[in-house]
Coordinates of C-alpha atoms in Angstrom, one line a residue:
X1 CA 0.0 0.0 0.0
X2 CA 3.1 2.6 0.0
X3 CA 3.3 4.6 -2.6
X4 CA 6.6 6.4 -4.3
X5 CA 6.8 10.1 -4.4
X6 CA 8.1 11.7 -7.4
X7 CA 8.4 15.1 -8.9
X8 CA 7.3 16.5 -12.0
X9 CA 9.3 19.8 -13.6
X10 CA 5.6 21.6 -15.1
X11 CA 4.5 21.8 -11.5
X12 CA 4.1 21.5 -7.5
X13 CA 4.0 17.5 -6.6
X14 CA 1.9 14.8 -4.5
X15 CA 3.5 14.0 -1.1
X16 CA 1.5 11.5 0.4
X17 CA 1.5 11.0 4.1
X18 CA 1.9 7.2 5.3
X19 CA 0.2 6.2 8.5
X20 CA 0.6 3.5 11.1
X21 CA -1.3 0.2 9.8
X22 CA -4.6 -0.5 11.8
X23 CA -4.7 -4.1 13.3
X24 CA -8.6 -4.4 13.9
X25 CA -10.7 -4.0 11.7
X26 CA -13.6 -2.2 12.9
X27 CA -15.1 -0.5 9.9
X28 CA -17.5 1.1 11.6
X29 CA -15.0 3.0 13.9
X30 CA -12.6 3.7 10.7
X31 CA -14.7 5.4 8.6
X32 CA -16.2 7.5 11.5
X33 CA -12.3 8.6 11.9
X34 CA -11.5 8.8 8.5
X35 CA -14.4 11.4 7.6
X36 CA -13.6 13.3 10.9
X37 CA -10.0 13.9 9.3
X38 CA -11.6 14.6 5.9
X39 CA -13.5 17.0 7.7
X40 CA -10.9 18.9 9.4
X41 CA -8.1 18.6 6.8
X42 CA -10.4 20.6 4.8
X43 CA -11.5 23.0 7.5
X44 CA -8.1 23.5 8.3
X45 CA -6.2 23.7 5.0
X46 CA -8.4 23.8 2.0
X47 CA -8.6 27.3 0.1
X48 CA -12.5 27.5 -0.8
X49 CA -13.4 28.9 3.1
X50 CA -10.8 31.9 2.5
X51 CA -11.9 32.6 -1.4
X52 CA -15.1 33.8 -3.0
X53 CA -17.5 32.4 -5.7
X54 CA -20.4 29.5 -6.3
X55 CA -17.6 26.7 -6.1
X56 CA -16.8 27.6 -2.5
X57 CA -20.5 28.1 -1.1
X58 CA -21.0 24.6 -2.2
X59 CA -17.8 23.7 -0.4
X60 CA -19.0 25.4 2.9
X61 CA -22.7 23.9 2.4
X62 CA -21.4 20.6 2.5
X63 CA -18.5 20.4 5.1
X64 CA -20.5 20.0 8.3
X65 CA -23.7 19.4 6.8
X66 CA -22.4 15.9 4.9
X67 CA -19.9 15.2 7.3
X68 CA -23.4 14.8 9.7
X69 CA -25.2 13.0 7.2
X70 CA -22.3 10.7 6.5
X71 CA -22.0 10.2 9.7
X72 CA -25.5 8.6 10.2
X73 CA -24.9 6.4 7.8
X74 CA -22.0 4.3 9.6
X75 CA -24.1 2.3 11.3
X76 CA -24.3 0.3 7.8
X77 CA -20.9 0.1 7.3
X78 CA -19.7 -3.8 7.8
X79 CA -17.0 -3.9 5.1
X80 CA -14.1 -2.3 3.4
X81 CA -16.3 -2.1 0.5
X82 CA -18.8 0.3 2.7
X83 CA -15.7 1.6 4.2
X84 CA -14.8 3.1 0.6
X85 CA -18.1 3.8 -0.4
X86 CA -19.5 5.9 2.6
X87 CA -15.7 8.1 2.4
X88 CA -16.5 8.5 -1.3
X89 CA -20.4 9.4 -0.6
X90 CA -18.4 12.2 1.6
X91 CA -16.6 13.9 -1.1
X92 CA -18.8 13.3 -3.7
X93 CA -20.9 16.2 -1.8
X94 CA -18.1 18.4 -2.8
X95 CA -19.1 18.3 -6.4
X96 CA -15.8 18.8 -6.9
X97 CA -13.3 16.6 -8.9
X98 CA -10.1 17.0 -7.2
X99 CA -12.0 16.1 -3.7
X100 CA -11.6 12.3 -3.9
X101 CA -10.7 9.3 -1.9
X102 CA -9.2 6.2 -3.4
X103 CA -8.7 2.8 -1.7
X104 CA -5.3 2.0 -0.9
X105 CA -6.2 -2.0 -1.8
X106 CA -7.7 -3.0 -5.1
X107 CA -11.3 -2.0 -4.4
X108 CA -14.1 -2.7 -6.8
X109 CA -13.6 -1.6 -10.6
X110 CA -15.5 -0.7 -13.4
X111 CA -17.1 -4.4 -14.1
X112 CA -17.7 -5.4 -10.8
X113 CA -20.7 -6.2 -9.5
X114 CA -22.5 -9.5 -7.2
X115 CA -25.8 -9.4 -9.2
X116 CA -27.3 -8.1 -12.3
X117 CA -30.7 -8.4 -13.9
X118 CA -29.1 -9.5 -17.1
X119 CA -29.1 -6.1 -19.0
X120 CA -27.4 -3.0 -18.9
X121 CA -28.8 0.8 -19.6
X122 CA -26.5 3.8 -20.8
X123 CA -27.2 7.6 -20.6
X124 CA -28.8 8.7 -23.9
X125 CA -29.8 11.8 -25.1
X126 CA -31.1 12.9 -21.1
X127 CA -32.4 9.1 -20.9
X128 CA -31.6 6.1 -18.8
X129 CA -31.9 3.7 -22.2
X130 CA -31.3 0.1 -22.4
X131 CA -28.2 -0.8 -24.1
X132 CA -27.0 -4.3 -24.0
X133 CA -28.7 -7.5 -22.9
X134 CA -27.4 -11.0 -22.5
X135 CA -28.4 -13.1 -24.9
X136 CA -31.1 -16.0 -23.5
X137 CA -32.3 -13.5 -20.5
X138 CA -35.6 -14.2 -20.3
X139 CA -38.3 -11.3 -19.4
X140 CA -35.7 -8.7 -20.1
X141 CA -36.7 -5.3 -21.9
X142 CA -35.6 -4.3 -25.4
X143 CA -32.3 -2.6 -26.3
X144 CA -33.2 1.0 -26.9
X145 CA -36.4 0.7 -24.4
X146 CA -36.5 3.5 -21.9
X147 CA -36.8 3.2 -18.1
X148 CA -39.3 5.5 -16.9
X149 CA -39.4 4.1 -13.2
X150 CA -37.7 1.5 -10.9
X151 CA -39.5 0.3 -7.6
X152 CA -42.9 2.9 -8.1
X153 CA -40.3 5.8 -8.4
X154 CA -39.7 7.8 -11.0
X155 CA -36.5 7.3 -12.5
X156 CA -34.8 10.7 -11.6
X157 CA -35.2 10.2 -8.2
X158 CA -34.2 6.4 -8.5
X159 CA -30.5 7.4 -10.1
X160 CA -30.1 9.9 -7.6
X161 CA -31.2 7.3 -4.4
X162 CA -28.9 4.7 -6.6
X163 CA -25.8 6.4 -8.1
X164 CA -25.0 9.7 -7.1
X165 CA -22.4 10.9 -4.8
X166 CA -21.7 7.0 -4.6
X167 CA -20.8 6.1 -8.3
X168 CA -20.7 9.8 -9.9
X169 CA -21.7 12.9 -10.1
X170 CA -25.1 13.4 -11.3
X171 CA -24.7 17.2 -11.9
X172 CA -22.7 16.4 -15.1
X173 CA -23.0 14.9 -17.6
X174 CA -20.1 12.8 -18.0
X175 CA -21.3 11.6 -14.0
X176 CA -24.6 10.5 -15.5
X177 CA -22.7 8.7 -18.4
X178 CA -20.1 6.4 -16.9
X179 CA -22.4 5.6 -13.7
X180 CA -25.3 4.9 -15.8
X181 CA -24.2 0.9 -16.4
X182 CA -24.8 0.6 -12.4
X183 CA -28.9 1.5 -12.3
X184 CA -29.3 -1.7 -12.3
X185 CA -26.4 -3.8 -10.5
X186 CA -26.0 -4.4 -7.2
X187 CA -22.4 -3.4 -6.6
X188 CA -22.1 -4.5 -3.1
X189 CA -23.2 -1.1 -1.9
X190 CA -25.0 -1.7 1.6
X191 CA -26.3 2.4 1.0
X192 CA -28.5 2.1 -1.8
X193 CA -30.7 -0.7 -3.4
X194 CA -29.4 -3.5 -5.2
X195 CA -31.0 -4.9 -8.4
X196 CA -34.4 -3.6 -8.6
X197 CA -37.9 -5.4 -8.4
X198 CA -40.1 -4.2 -11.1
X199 CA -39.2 -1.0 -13.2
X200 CA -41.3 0.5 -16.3
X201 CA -39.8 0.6 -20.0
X202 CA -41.2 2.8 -22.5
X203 CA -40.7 1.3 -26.7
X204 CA -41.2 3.6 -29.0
X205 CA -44.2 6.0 -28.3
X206 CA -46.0 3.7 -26.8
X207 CA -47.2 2.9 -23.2
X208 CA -44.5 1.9 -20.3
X209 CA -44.8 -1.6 -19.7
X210 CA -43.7 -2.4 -16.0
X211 CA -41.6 -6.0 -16.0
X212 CA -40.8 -7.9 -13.1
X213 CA -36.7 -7.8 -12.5
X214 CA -35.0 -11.1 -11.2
X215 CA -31.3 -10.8 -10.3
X216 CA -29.1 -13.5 -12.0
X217 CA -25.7 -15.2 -10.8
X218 CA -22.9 -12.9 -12.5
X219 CA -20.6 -14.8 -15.1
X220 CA -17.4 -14.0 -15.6
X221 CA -17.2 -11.5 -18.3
X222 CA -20.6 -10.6 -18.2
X223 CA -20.2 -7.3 -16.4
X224 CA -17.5 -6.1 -18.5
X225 CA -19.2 -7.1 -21.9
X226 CA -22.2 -5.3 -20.2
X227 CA -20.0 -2.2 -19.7
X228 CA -17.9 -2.4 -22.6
X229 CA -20.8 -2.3 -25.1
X230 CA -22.6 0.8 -23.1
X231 CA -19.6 3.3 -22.6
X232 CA -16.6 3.8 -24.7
X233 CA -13.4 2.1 -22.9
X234 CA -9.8 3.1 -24.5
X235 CA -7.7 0.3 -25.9
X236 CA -5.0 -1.4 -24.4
X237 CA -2.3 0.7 -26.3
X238 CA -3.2 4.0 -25.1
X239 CA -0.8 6.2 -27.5
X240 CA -0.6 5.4 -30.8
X241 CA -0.8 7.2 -34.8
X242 CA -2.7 5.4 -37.3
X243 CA -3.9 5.8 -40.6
X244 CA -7.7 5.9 -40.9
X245 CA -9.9 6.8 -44.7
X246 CA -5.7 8.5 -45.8
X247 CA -5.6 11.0 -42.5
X248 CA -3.4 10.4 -39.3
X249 CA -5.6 9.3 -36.3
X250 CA -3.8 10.3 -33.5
X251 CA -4.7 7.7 -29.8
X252 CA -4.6 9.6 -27.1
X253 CA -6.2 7.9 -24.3
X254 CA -4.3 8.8 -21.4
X255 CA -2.5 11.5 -19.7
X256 CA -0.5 8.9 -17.4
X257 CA 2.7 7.3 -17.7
X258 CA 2.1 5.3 -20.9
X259 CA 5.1 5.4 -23.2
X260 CA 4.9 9.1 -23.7
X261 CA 8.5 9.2 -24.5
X262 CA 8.2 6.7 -27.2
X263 CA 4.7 8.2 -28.6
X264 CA 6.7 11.6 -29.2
X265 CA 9.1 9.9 -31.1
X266 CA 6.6 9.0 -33.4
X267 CA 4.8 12.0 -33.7
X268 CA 8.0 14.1 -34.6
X269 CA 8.3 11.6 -37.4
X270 CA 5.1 11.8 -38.8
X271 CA 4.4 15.5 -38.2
X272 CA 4.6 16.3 -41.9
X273 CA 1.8 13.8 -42.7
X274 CA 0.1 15.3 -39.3
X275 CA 0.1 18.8 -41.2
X276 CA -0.7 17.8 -44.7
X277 CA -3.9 19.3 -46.0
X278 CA -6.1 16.3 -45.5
X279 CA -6.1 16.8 -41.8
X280 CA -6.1 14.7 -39.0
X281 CA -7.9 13.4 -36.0
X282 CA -6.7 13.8 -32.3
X283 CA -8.8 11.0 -30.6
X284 CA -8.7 12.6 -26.5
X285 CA -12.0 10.1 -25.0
X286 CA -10.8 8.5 -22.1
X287 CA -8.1 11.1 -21.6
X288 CA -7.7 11.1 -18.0
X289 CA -4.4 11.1 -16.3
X290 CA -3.2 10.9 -12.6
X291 CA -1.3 14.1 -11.4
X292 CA -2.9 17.0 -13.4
X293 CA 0.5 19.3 -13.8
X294 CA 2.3 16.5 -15.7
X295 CA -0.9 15.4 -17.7
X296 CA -1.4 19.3 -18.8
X297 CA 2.9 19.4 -19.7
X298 CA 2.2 16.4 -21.7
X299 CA -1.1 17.7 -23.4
X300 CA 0.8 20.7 -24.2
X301 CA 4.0 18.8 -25.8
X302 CA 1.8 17.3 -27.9
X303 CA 0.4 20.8 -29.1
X304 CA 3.8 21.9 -29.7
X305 CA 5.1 19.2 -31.6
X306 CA 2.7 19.2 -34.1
X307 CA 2.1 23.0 -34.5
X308 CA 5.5 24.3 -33.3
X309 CA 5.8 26.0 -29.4
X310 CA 6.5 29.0 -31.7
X311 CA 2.7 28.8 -33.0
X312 CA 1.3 27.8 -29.7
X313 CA 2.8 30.0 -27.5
X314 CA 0.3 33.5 -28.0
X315 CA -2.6 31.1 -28.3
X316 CA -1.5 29.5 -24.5
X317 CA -4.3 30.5 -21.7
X318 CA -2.8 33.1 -19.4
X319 CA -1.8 31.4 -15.7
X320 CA -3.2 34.0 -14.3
X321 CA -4.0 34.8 -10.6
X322 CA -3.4 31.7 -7.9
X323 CA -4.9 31.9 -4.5
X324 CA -3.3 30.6 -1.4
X325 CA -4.9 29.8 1.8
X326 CA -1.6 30.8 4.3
X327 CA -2.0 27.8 6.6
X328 CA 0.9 26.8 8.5
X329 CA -0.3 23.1 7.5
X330 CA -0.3 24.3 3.1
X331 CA 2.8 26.3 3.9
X332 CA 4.7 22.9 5.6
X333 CA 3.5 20.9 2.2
X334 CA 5.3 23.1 -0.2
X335 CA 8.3 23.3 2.7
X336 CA 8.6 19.7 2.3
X337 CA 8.3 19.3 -1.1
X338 CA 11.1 21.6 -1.5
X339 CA 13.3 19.9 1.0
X340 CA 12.8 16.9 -1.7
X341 CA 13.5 18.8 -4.5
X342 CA 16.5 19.8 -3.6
X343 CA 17.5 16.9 -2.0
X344 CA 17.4 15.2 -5.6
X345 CA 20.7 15.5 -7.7
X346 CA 18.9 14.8 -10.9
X347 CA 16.0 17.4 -10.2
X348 CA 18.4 20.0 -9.1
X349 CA 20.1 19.9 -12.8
X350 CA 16.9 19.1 -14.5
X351 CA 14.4 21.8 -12.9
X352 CA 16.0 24.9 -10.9
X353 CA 13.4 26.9 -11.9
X354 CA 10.7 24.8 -10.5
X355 CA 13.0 25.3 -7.3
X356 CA 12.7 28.7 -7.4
X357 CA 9.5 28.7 -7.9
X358 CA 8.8 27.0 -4.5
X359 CA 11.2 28.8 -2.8
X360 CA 8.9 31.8 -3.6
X361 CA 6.2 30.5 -2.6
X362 CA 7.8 29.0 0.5
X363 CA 8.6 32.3 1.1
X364 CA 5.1 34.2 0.6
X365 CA 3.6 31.4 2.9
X366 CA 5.6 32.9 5.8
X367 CA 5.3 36.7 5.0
X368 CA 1.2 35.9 5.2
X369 CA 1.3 33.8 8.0
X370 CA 3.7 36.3 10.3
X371 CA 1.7 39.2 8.8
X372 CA -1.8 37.2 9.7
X373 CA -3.2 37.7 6.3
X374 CA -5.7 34.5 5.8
X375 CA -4.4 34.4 2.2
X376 CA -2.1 35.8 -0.8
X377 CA -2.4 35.4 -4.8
X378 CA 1.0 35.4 -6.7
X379 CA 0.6 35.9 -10.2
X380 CA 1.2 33.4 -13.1
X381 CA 2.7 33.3 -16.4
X382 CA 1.0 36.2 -18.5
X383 CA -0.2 36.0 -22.5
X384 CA 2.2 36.2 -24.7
X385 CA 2.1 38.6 -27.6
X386 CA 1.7 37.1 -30.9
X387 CA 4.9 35.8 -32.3
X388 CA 3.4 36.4 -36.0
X389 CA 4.9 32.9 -37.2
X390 CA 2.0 31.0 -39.6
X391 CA 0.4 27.4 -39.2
X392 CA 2.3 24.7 -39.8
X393 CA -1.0 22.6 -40.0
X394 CA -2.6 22.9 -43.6
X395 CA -5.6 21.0 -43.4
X396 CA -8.9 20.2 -40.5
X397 CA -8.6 18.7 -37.4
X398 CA -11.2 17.3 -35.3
X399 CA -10.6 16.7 -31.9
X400 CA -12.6 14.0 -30.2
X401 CA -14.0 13.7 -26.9
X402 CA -16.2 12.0 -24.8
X403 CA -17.1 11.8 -20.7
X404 CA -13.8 10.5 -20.2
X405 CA -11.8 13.7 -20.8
X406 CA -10.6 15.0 -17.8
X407 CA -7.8 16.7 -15.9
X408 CA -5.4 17.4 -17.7
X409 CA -7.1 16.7 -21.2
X410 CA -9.3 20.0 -20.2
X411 CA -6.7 21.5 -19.7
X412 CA -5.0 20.6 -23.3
X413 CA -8.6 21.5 -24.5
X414 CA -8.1 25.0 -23.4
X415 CA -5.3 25.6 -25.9
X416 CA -6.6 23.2 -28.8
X417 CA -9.8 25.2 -28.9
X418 CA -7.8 28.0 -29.3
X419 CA -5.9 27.2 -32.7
X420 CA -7.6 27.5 -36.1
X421 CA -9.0 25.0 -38.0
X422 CA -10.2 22.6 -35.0
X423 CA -12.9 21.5 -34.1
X424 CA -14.1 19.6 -31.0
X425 CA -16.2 16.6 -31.7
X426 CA -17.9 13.9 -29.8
X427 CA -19.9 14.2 -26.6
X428 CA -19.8 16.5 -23.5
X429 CA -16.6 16.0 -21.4
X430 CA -16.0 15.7 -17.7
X431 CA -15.4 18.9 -15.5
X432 CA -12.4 20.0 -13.6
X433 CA -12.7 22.4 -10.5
X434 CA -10.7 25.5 -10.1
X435 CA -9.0 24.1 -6.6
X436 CA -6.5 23.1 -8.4
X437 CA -2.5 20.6 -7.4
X438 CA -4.3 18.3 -5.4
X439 CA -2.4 17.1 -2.5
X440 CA -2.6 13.2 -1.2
X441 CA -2.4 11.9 2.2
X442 CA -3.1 8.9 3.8
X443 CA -6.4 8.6 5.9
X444 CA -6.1 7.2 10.0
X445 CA -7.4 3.8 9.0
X446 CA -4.8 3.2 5.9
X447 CA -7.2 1.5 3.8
X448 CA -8.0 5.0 1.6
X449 CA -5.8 7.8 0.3
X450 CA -7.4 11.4 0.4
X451 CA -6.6 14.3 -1.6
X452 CA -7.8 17.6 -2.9
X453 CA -6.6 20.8 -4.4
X454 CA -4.6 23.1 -2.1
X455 CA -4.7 26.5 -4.1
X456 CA -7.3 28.2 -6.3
X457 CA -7.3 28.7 -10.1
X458 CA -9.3 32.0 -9.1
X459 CA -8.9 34.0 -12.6
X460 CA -8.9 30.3 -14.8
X461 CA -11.0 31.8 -18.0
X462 CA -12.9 28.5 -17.9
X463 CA -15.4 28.3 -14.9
X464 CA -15.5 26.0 -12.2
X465 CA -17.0 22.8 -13.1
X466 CA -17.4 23.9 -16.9
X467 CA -17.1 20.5 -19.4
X468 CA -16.5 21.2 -23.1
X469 CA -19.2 20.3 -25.3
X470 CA -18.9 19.9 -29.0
X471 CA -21.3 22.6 -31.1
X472 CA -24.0 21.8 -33.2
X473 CA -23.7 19.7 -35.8
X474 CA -20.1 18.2 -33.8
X475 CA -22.2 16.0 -31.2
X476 CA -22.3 12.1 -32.2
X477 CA -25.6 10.9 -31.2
X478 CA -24.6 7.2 -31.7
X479 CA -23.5 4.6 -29.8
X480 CA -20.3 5.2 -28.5
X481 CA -19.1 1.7 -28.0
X482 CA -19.6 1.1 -32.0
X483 CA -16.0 2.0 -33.3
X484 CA -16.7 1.7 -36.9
X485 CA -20.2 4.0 -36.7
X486 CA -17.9 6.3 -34.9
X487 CA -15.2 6.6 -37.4
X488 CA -17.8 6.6 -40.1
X489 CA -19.2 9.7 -38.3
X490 CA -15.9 11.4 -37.9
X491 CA -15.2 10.7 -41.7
X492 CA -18.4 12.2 -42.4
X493 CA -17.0 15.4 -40.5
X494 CA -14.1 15.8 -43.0
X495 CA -16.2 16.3 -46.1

């Protein structure tokens, strides 16, 4: 369960905090700990309490008012699996995406599940629709029937009970998309119903029919072909170029360590093909990435490999303004990390300025903190002035997204929608908050790692919690799962 900490040159780093393994196991007891230090590493340390704006009323709404409700939930917890999923209930009250809590063990994943009525239903179109069903299920609805109700309640209020705060966030979009599999599994969660009894499907125009549901044993594979065929899941090679109807189809389905190195190497020898006039395709669905600095550094050596950092460079959102709460507990964070910086050989050669930089803000921390100011803003890198040089890239290119963009793939969006002759394509993405360099430590109990964003974006051009969606005419209505409809679509785009 340890966990390595390493530094990236584009930005601040993780230090995570180890704690003392627990020998008894009472759940019960550990996640009634756990939230408490949620609770008041956020009260103590986060910036939304000292900073203005929507983002941080919802942040004071929930700390005391969840932390209660959570907290009369425990009485249900009997399991690390409740363990995880009452902590995540927590922070999902945040509604906001840097506020998280991960499992320290390998907790349950995408396809798991202990029961399942035999079909699946996706997010369509502002829908709960069904999208896949075993074959030789008996009683089951139609693919492409909607549910209108589960267990004499209307559906809205049955995805809410079901899957928010506990699988997603059901004030997006992309929330409603990738929980939407789990209306109808039970995942194990002792919180909210499991397979439902009877729920209402609506063909066509015509009448809702209600149909008796009966939970079946789970197969292996069943979940995942259940999943798989309902939301789009990235391939096992995350980076790659390929050639698609005689254009470059550039894979980029990750912003983590994946063979980045290696992936540049091939783009730099195929950037003349990549700025030919036939276009090209940059694929970003499923984008995410762990660590948002070095998933935005990568995003943005992308950009300037294939349209020069001499192109790029005006077009670049400003840094702006960044917002520091001046805590004695941020201002220790950034002490430490700095101790480690410069207690690495390699980094000191490698990323001085990065040094620098922390020393700064090492330094601001203590001027605010002996002057008793409850915050200070240092200013970021401005715009650059227009360089004048021309486009290297001759022809269209479509950028495509889906629910799974996130992190640091909004933040490559913000400079891609910024360059001429691309478009973004797909389906609404995921949102990023403005509380921004999340910082990880290790709960009481040691079975979960928390983390959230210690400094606030307060002048980032894009709002808090705003996704990118794809204009008219740009939105693919389809199934996302169906690879060659999708490409057909995209084709369609270039004509």
């Amino acid at each position: 369960m340890s966990r390595m900490l390493t530094f990236a040159a584009a930005a601040a780093l993780t230090l995570v905090v180890g704690a003392s393994p627990v020998v008894a196991q009472d759940f019960r007891s550990l996640a009634r700990q756990d939230m408490q230090k949620m609770h008041d590493e956020l009260a103590a340390n986060h910036p939304a309490p000292a900073v203005p704006g929507a983002a941080s009323q919802t942040f004071r709404g929930w700390l005391d008012t969840g932390l209660q409700e959570a907290l009369g939930m425990v009485g249900q917890v009997n399991s690390g699996d409740s363990h995880a999923y009452l902590l995540r209930y927590y922070a999902g009250g945040f509604r906001d995406s840097n506020i998280r809590v991960d499992p320290t063990w390998e907790g349950a994943g995408p396809y798991f599940g202990i029961s399942w009525p035999g079909f699946t239903t996706g997010w369509r179109d502002g829908r709960y629709v069904v999208t896949y069903v075993k074959p030789g299920t008996r009683g089951a609805p139609r693919v492409g029937d909607v549910v209108t109700e589960c267990n004499l309640t209307p559906i809205e209020d049955f995805a809410r009970a079901k899957l928010d705060r506990w699988e997603g966030n059901l004030e997006t979009e992309a929330g409603r998309v990738t929980s939407a599999p789990y209306l109808m599994w039970n995942r194990n969660n002792p919180f909210a119903t499991g397979v439902p009894s009877q729920c209402s499907f609506q063909s066509g125009r015509g009448r809702p029919r209600d149909i008796q549901i009966r939970p079946i044993p789970v197969v292996a594979g069943d979940l995942e072909a259940a999943y798989r065929a309902t939301v789009y899941m990235p391939p096992a090679t995350p980076l790659a170029v390929e050639t698609v109807n005689g254009r470059p189809w550039v894979h980029v389905h990750t912003f983590a360590d994946a063979g980045w190195p290696a992936f540049n190497a091939a783009i730099e020898g195929q950037v003349t093909a990549l700025r030919g006039p036939q276009g090209f395709v940059l694929d970003l669905r499923a984008a995410s990435g762990s660590g948002e600095n070095s998933s935005t550094a990568r995003g943005y050596g992308l950009a300037n490999r294939i349209w020069t950092p001499e192109f790029t460079v005006s077009r670049q959102p400003a840094a702006g303004d960044i917002t520091y709460r001046a805590t004695q507990g941020n201002r220790d964070w950034y002490a430490s990390a700095l101790g480690r910086m410069e207690a690495d050989p390699q980094f000191v050669q490698e990323a001085m300025p990065v040094i620098e930089q922390t020393r700064e803000i090492v330094a601001a921390y203590d001027a605010a903190i002996a002057a008793g100011r409850p915050t200070f803003t240092l200013a970021g890198r401005p715009a650059v002035t227009d360089t004048g040089a021309a486009n290297p890239v001759q022809g269209p290119v479509i950028v495509l997204v889906d629910a799974g963009c996130s992190g640091g793939c909004l933040d490559t969006l913000d400079l891609l929608s910024k360059l001429p002759n691309v478009r973004i394509a797909g389906s609404t993405t995921a949102t990023d908050s403005i509380f921004v360099e999340p910082t990880v430590m290790r709960l009481p109990s040691n079975y979960s790692d928390f983390s959230y964003g210690h400094k606030a974006w307060t002048s980032r051009p894009r709002a808090n919690n705003q996704p990118y969606t794809p204009a008219a005419g740009l939105v693919y209505t389809g199934n996302p799962a169906d690879e060659t409809a999708v490409r057909a679509w995209v084709g369609a785009l270039f004509q």
